[in-house]
CSV table of C-alpha atoms and ligand atoms in Angstrom, one decimal:
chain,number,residue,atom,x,y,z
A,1,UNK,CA,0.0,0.0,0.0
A,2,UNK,CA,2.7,2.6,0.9
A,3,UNK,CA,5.4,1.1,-1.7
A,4,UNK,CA,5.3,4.1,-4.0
A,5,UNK,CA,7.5,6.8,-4.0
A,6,UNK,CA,6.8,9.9,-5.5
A,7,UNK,CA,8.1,10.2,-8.8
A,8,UNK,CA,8.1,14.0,-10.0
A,9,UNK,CA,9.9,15.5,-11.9
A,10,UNK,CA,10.8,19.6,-11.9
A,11,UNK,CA,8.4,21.6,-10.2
A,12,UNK,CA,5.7,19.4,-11.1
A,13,UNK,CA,4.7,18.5,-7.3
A,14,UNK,CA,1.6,16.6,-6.2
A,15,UNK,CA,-1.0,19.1,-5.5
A,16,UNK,CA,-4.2,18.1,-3.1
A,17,UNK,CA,-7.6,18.6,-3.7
A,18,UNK,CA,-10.8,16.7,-1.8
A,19,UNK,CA,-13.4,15.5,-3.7
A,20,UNK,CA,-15.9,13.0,-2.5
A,21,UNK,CA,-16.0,9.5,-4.2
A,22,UNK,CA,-19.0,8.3,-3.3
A,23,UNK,CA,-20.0,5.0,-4.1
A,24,UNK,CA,-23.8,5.4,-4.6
A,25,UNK,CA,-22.1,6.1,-8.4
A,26,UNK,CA,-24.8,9.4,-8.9
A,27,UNK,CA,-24.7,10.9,-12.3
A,28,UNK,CA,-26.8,14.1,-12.8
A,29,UNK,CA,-28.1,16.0,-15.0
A,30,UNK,CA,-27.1,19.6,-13.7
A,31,UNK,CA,-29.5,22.6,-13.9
A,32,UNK,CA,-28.3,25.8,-15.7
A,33,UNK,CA,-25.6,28.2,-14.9
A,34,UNK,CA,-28.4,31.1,-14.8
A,35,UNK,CA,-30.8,29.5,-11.9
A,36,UNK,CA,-29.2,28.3,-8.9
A,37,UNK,CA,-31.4,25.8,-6.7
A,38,UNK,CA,-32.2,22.3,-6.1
A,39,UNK,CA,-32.8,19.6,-8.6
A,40,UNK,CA,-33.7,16.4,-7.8
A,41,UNK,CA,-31.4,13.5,-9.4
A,42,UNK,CA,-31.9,12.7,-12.9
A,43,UNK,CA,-32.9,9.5,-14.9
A,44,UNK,CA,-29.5,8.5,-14.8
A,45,UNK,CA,-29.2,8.6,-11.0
A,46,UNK,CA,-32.5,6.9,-11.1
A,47,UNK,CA,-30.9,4.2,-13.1
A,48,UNK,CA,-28.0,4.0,-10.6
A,49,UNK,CA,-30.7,3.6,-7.5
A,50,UNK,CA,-32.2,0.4,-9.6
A,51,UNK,CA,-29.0,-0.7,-10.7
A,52,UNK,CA,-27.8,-1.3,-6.8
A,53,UNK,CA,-31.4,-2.7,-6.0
A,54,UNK,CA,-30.8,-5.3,-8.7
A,55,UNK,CA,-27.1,-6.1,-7.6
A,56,UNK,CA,-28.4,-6.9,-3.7
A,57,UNK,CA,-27.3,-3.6,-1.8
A,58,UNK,CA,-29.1,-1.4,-0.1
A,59,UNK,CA,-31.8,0.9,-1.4
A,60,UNK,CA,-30.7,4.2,-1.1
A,61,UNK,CA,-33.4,6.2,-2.5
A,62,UNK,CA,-33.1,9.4,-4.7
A,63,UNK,CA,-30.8,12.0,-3.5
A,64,UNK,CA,-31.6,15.8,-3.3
A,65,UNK,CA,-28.9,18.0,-5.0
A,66,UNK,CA,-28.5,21.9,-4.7
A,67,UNK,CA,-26.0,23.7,-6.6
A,68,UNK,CA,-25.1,27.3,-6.0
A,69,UNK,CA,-23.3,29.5,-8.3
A,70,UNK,CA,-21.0,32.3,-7.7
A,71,UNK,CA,-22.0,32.5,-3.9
A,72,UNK,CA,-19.4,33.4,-1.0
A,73,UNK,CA,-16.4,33.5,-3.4
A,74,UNK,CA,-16.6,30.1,-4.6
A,75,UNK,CA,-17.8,29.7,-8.5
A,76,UNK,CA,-19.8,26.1,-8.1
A,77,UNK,CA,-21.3,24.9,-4.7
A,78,UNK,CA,-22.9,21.0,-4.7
A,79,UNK,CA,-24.7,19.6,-1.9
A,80,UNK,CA,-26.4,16.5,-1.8
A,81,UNK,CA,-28.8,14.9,1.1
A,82,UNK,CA,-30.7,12.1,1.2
A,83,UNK,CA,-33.6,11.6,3.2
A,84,UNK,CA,-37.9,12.5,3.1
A,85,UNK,CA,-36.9,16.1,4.2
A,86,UNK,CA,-34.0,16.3,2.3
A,87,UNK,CA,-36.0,19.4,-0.2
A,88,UNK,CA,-37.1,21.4,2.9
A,89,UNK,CA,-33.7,21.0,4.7
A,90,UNK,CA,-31.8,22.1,1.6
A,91,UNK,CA,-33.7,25.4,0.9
A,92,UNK,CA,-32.5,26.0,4.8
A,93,UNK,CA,-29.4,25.5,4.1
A,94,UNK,CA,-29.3,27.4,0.9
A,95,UNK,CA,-30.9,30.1,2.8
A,96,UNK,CA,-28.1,30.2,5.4
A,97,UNK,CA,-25.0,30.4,2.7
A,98,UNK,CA,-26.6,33.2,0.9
A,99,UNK,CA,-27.1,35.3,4.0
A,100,UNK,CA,-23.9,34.4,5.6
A,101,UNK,CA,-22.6,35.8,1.8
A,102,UNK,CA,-24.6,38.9,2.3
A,103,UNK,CA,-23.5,39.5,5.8
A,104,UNK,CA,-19.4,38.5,5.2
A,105,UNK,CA,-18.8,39.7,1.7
A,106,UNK,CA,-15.4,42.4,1.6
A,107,UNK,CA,-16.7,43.1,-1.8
A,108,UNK,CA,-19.6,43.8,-0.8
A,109,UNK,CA,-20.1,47.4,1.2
A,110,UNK,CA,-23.5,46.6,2.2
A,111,UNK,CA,-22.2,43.5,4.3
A,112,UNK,CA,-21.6,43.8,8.0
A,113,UNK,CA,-18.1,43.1,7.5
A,114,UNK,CA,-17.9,45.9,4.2
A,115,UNK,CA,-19.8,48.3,6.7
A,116,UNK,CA,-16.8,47.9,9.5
A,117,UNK,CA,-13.9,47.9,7.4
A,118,UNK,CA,-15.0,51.2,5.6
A,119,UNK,CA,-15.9,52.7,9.0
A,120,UNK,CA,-13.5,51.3,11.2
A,121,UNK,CA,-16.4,50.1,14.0
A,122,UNK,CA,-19.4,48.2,13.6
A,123,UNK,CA,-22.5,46.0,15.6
A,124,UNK,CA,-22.0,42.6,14.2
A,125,UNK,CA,-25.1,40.5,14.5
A,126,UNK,CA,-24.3,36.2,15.9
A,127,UNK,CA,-22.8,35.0,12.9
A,128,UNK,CA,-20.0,37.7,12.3
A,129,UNK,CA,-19.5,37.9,15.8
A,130,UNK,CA,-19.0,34.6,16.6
A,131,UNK,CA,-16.5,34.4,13.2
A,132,UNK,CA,-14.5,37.1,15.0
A,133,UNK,CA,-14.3,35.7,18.5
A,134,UNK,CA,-13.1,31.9,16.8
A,135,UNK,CA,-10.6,33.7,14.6
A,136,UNK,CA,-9.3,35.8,17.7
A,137,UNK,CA,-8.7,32.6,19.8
A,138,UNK,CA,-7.2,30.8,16.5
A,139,UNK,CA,-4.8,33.9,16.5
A,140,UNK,CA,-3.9,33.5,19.6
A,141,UNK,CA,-3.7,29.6,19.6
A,142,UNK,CA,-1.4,29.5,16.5
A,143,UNK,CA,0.8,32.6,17.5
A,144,UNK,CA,-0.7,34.9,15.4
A,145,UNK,CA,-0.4,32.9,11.7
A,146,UNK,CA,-4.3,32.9,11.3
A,147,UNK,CA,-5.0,36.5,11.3
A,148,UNK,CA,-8.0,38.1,9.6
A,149,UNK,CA,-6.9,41.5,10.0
A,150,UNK,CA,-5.1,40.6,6.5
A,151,UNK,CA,-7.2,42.1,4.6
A,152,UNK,CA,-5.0,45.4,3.7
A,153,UNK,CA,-2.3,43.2,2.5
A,154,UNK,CA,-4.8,41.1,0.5
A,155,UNK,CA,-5.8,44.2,-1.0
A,156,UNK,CA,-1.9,44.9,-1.3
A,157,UNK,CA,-1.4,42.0,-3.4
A,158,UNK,CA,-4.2,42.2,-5.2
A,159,UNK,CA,-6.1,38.8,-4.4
A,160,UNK,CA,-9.3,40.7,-3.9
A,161,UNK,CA,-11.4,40.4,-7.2
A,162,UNK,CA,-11.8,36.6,-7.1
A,163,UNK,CA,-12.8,36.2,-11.0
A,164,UNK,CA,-10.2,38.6,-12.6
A,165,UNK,CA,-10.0,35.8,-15.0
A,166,UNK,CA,-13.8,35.4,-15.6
A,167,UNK,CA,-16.5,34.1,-13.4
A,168,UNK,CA,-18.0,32.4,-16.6
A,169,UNK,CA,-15.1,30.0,-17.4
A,170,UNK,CA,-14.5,29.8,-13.8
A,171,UNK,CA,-17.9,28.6,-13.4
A,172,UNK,CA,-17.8,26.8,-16.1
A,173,UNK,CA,-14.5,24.6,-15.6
A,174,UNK,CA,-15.3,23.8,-11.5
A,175,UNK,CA,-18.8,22.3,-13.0
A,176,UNK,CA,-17.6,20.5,-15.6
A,177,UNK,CA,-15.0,18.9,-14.0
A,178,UNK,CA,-17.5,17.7,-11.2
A,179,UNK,CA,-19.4,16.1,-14.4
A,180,UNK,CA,-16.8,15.0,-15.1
A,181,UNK,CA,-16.4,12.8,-11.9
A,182,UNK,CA,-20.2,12.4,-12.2
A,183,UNK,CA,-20.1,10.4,-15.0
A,184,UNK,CA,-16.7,8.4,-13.3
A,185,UNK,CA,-19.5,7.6,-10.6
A,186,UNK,CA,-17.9,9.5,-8.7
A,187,UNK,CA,-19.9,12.3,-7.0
A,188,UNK,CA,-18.5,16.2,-5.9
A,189,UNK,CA,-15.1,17.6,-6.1
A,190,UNK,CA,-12.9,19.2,-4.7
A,191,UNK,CA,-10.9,22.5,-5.1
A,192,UNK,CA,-10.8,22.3,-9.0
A,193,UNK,CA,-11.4,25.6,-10.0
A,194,UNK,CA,-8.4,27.6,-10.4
A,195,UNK,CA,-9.4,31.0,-10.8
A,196,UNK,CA,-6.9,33.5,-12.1
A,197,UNK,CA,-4.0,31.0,-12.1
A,198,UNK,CA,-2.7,32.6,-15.6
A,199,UNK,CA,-2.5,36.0,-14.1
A,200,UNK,CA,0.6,38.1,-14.6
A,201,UNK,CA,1.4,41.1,-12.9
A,202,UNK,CA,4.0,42.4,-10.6
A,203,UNK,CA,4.4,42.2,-7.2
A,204,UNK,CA,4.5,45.0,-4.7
A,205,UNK,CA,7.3,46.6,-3.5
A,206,UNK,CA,9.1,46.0,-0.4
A,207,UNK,CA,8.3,49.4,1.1
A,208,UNK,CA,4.8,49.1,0.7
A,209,UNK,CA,4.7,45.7,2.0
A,210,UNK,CA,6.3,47.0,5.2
A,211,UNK,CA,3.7,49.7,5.4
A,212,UNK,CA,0.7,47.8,5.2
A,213,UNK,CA,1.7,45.1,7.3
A,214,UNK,CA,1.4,48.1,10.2
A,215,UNK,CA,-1.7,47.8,9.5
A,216,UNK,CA,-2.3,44.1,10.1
A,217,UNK,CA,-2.3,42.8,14.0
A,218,UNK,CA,-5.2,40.9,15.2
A,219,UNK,CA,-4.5,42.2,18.8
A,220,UNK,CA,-5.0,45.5,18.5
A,221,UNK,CA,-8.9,45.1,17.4
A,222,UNK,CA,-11.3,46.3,20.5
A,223,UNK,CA,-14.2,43.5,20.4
A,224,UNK,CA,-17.0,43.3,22.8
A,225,UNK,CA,-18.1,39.7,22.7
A,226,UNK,CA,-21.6,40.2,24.6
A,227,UNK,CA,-22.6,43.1,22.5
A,228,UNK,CA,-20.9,42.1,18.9
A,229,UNK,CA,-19.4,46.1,18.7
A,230,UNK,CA,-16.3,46.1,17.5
A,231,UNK,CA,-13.6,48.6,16.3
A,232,UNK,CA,-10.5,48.8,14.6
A,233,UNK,CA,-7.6,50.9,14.2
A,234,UNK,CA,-6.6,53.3,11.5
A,235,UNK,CA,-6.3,51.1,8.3
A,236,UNK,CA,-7.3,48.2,9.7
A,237,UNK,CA,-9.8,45.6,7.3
A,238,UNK,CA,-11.2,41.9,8.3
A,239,UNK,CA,-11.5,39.3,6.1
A,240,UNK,CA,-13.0,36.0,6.7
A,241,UNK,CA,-11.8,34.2,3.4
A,242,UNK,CA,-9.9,31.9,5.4
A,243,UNK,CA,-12.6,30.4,8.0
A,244,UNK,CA,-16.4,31.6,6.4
A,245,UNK,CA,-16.3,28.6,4.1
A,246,UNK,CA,-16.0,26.7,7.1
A,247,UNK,CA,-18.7,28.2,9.1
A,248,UNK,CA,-21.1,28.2,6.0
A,249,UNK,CA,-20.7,24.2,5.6
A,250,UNK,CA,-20.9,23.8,9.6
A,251,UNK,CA,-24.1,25.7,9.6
A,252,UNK,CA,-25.8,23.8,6.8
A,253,UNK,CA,-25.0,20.8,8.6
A,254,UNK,CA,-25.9,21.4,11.7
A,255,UNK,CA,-29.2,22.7,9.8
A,256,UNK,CA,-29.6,19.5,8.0
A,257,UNK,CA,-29.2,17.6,11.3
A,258,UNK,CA,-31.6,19.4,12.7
A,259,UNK,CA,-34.0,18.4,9.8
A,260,UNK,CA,-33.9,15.1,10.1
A,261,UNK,CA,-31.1,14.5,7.6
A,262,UNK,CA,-28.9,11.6,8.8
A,263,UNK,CA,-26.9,11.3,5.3
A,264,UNK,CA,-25.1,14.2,3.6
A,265,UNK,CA,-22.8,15.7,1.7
A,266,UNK,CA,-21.4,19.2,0.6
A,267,UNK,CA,-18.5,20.6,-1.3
A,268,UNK,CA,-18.5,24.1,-0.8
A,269,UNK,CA,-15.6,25.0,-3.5
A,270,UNK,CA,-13.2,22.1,-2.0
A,271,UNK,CA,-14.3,22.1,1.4
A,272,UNK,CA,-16.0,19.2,2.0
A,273,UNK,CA,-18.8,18.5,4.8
A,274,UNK,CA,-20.0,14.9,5.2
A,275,UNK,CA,-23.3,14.5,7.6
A,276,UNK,CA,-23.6,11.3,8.7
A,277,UNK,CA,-22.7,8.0,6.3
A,278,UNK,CA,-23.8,7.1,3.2
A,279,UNK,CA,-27.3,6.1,3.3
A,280,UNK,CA,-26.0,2.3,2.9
A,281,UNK,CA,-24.2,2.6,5.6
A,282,UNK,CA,-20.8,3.0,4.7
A,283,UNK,CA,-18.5,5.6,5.5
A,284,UNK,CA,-17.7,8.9,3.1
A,285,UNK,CA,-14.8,8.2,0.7
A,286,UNK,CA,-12.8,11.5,0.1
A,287,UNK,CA,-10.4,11.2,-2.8
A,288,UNK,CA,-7.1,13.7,-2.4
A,289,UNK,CA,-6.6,14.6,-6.1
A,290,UNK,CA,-3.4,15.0,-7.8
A,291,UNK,CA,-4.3,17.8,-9.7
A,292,UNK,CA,-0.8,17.5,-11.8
A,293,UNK,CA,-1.5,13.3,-12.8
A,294,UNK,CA,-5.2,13.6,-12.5
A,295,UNK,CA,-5.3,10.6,-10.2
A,296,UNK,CA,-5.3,11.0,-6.8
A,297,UNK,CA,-2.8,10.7,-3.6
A,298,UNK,CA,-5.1,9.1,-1.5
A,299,UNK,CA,-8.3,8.6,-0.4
A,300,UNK,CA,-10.0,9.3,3.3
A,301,UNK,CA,-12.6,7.2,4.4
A,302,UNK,CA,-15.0,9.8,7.0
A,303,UNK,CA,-18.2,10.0,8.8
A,304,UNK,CA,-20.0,13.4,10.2
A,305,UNK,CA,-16.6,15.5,9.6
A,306,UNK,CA,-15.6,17.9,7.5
A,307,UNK,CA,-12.7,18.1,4.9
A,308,UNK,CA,-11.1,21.5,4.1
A,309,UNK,CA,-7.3,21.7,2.1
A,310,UNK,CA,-5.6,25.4,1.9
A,311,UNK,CA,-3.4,25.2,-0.9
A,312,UNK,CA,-0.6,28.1,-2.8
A,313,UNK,CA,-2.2,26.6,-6.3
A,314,UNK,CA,-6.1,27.9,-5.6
A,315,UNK,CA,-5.3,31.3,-6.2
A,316,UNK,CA,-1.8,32.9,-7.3
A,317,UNK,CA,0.0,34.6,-10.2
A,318,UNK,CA,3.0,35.4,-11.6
A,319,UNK,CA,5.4,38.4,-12.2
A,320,UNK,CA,7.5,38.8,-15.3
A,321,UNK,CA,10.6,36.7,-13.9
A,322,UNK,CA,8.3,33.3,-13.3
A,323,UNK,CA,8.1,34.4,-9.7
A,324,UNK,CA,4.8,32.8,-8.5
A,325,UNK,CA,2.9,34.5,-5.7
A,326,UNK,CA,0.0,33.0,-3.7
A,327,UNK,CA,-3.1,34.2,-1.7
A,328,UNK,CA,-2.5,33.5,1.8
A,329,UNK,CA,-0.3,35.4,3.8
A,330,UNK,CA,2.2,35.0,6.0
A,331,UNK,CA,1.0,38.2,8.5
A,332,UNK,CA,4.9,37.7,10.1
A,333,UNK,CA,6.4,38.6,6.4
A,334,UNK,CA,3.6,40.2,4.8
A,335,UNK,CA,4.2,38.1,2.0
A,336,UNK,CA,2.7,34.3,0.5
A,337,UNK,CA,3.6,31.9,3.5
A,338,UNK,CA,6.8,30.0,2.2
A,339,UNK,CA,7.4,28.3,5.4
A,340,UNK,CA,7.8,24.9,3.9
A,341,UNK,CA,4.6,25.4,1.6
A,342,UNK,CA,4.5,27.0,-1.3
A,343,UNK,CA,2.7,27.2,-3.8
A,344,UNK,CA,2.2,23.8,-5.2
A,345,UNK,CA,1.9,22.5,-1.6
A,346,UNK,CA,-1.4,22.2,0.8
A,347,UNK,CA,-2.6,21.3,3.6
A,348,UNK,CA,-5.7,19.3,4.7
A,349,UNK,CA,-7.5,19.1,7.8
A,350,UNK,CA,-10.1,16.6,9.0
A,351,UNK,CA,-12.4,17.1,12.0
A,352,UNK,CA,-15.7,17.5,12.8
A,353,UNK,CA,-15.9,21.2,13.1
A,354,UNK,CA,-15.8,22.8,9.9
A,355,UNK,CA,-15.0,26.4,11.1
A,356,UNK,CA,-12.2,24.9,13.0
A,357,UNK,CA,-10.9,22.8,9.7
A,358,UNK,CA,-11.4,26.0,7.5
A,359,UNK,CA,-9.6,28.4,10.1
A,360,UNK,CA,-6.7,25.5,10.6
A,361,UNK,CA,-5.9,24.6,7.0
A,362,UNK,CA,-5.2,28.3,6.2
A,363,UNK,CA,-3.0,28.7,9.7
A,364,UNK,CA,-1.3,25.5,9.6
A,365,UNK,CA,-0.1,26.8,5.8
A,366,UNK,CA,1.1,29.8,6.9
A,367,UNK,CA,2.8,28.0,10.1
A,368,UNK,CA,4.8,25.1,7.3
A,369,UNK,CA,5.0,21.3,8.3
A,370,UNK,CA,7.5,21.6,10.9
A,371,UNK,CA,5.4,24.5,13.8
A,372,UNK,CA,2.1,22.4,11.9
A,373,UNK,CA,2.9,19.1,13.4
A,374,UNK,CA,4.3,20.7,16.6
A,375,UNK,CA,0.9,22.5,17.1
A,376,UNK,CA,-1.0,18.9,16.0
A,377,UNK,CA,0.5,17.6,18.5
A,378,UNK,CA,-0.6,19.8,21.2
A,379,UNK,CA,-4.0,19.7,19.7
A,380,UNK,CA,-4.1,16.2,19.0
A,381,UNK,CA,-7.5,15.0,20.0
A,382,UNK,CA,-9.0,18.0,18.0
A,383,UNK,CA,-8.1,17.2,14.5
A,384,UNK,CA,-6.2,15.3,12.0
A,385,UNK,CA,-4.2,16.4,9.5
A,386,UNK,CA,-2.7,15.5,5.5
A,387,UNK,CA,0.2,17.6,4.6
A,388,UNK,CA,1.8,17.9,1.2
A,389,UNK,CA,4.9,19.8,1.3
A,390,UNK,CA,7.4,21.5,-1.2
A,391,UNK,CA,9.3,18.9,-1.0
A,392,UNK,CA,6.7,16.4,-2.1
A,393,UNK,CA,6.9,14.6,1.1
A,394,UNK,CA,3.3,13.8,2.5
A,395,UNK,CA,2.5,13.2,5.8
A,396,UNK,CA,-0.4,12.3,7.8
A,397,UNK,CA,-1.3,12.8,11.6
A,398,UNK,CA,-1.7,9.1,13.3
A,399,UNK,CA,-5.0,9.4,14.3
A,400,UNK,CA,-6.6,9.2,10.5
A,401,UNK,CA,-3.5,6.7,9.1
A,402,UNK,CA,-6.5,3.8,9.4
A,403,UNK,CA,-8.8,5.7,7.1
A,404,UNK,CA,-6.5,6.7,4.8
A,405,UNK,CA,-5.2,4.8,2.2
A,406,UNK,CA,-2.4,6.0,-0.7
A,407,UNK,CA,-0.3,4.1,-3.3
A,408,UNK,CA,1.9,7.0,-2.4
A,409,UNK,CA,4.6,6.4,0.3
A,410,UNK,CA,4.1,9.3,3.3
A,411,UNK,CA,4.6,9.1,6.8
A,412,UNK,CA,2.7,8.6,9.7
A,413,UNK,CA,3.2,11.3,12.5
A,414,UNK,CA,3.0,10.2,16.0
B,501,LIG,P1,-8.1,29.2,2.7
B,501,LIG,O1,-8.4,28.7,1.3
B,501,LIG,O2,-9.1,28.7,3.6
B,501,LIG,O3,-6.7,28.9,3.1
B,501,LIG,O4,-8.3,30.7,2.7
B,501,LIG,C1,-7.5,31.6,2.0
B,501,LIG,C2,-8.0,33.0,2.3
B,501,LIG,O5,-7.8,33.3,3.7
B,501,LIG,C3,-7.3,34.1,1.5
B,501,LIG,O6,-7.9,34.3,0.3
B,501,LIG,C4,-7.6,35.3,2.4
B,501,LIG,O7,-8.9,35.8,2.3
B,501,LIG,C5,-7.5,34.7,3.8
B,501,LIG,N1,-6.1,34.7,4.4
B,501,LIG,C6,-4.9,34.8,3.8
B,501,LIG,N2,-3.9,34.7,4.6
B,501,LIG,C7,-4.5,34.6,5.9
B,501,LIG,C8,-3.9,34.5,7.2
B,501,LIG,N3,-2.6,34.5,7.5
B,501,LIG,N4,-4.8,34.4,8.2
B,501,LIG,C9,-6.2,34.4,8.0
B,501,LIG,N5,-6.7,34.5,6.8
B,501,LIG,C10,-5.9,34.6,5.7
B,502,LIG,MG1,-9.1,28.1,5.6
């Protein structure tokens, strides 16, 4: 099982991506770009239920599917619940990512978090204030490498406008590619949209990093948890990028649960969210993708947790020497984290909370293998962890090493 070694050549290192392989083999039919909503499984899934009645297993009845377009940064949402409430539950959930977009949104000045970064102080209402109190104790848990006061140097380096190079094809390459695995029988997928990865531009000067990164220090924001006011200093702007995605695909579940749903599962742009099992009873299968081969690195088997992988290749581009620069920040350097990953590196994380995956695949990135597996260790019964570093050495935390299975050689951490 672990008797391959990587065999890569150049820069060409294994990159990580989730998606769900999911043995119920769906294949659907996918509504239009224009109308985001639920659409219940096609003939072909249809076919795929009968096909399973007539080979013995289990009946698993017709899924429920919502896709989402364009919605909290990410160009092609999928989630898929089983179940008699499965409609009503969905249109909850559904309801719950589009106002956590409307409330979150940077981009947008009419959100709660556009409101307090052009004013500098803000009421936040339950959601945003319970984003900021996590993301404060995440900063201070992981000595300051998850800090959403980044937002200035985001701005800085100009990862701000998500579809510079076109929400259409970027729409349109993240769905066809989960047809793609569709019609594999393979359901979901995981971060394959690449958004603005041909970009070329320069980077910012030195001085002007230096200047902005004043302007960047999680600390120094004044936050009153019981009333949700908060205010920052001079310059200062949130962004949630790193942990909302997260929260969003923790809140539908914990909506779906609520509903009655006892099997589900949603890929939020590459963060994955599994409620339950499978409805025959088996665990979730999450394939790792190697985006470079096409095949993947490995595959998770999971149950009721979430999924989420941070990785240099979802959003970067180049200057005119071939330099490639990524989107999340080292807030110690105030530039891309090159602590051990880089760009074609990534980090997953695997534990139920999906806020605290989301929030923890962006900080462990920023902190590099060596300060990631220290602060695993400490945190140990909280989360596992896959890590693909610029060395092409993959490593997994012990506690998932019986899930996980790899033709790959990596090491188990203890
Ligand atoms: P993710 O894909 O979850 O790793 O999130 C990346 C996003 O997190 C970026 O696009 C930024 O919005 C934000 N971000 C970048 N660097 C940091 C950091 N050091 N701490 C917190 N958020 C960050
Ligand atoms: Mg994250």
């Amino acid at each position: 099982m672990k008797n391959r070694i990587f065999n890569r050549t150049g820069k060409a290192a294994a990159l990580l991506m989730a998606a769900i392989m999911a043995l119920s083999g769906c294949d659907y039919s996918l509504s239009g770009k224009e109308s985001s909503g639920i659409v219940q499984a096609d003939e072909s899934a249809a076919e795929n239920v009968k096909k399973q009645e007539s080979t013995g297993k289990q009946n698993i009845g017709e899924p429920v599917v919502l896709e989402l377009y364009d919605v909290m940064t990410v160009p092609y949402m999928r989630l898929q619940a089983y179940g008699d409430n499965a409609d009503e539950a969905l249109a909850l959930g559904e309801e719950k990512i589009k106002s956590l977009d409307a409330l979150l949104s940077t981009g947008n000045p009419e959100s709660e978090i556009g409101k307090l970064n052009a004013s500098g102080s803000e009421k936040l209402g339950d959601d945003a204030s319970f984003l900021l109190k996590t993301s404060l104790d995440f900063y201070r848990q992981t000595d300051g490498a998850f800090d959403v006061s980044i937002y200035p140097l985001m701005e800085l380096w100009g990862f701000t406008n998500l579809y510079d190079a076109g929400l259409e094809e970027a729409i349109e390459e993240a769905e066809q590619k989960v047809k793609e695995k569709a019609k594999k029988g393979e359901t979901g997928s995981g971060k394959e949209s690449e958004p603005a990865s041909e970009e070329t531009r320069e980077a910012p000067s030195e001085a002007d990093i230096q200047e902005v990164l004043k302007k960047v220090d999680c600390s120094k924001i004044e936050f009153h948890e019981e009333t949700g006011e908060v205010t920052l200093p001079d310059g200062m702007k949130i962004d949630f990028g790193g942990i909302a995605k997260g929260y969003a695909s923790q809140s539908v579940a914990e909506i779906l649960r609520e509903n009655g749903i006892t099997s589900a599962i949603m890929d939020l742009g590459g963060n994955i969210q599994a409620v339950g099992r499978k409805p025959n009873g088996s665990k979730w299968r999450i394939a790792l993708n190697d985006r470079n081969k096409g095949g993947f690195l490995g595959i998770l088997t999971v149950e009721d947790c979430a999924v989420i992988t941070s990785g240099g290749y979802e959003r970067n581009f180049r200057d005119a020497e071939g330099n490639v620069y990524h989107h999340i920040i080292d807030p110690k350097t105030g530039h891309p984290a090159d602590n051990g990953f880089s760009v074609d590196a990534s980090v997953t994380i695997v534990c139920e909370n999906g806020t605290m995956a989301d929030a923890l695949s962006t900080a462990m990135y920023v902190c590099g293998p060596e300060k990631a597996t220290e602060y695993w260790r400490a945190h140990r019964d909280e989360f596992q962890m896959i890590m693909m570093t610029d060395k092409n050495k993959m490593y997994v935390t012990e506690g998932i090493a019986d899930d996980y299975q790899s033709d790959y050689k990596y090491e188990v951490i203890h």
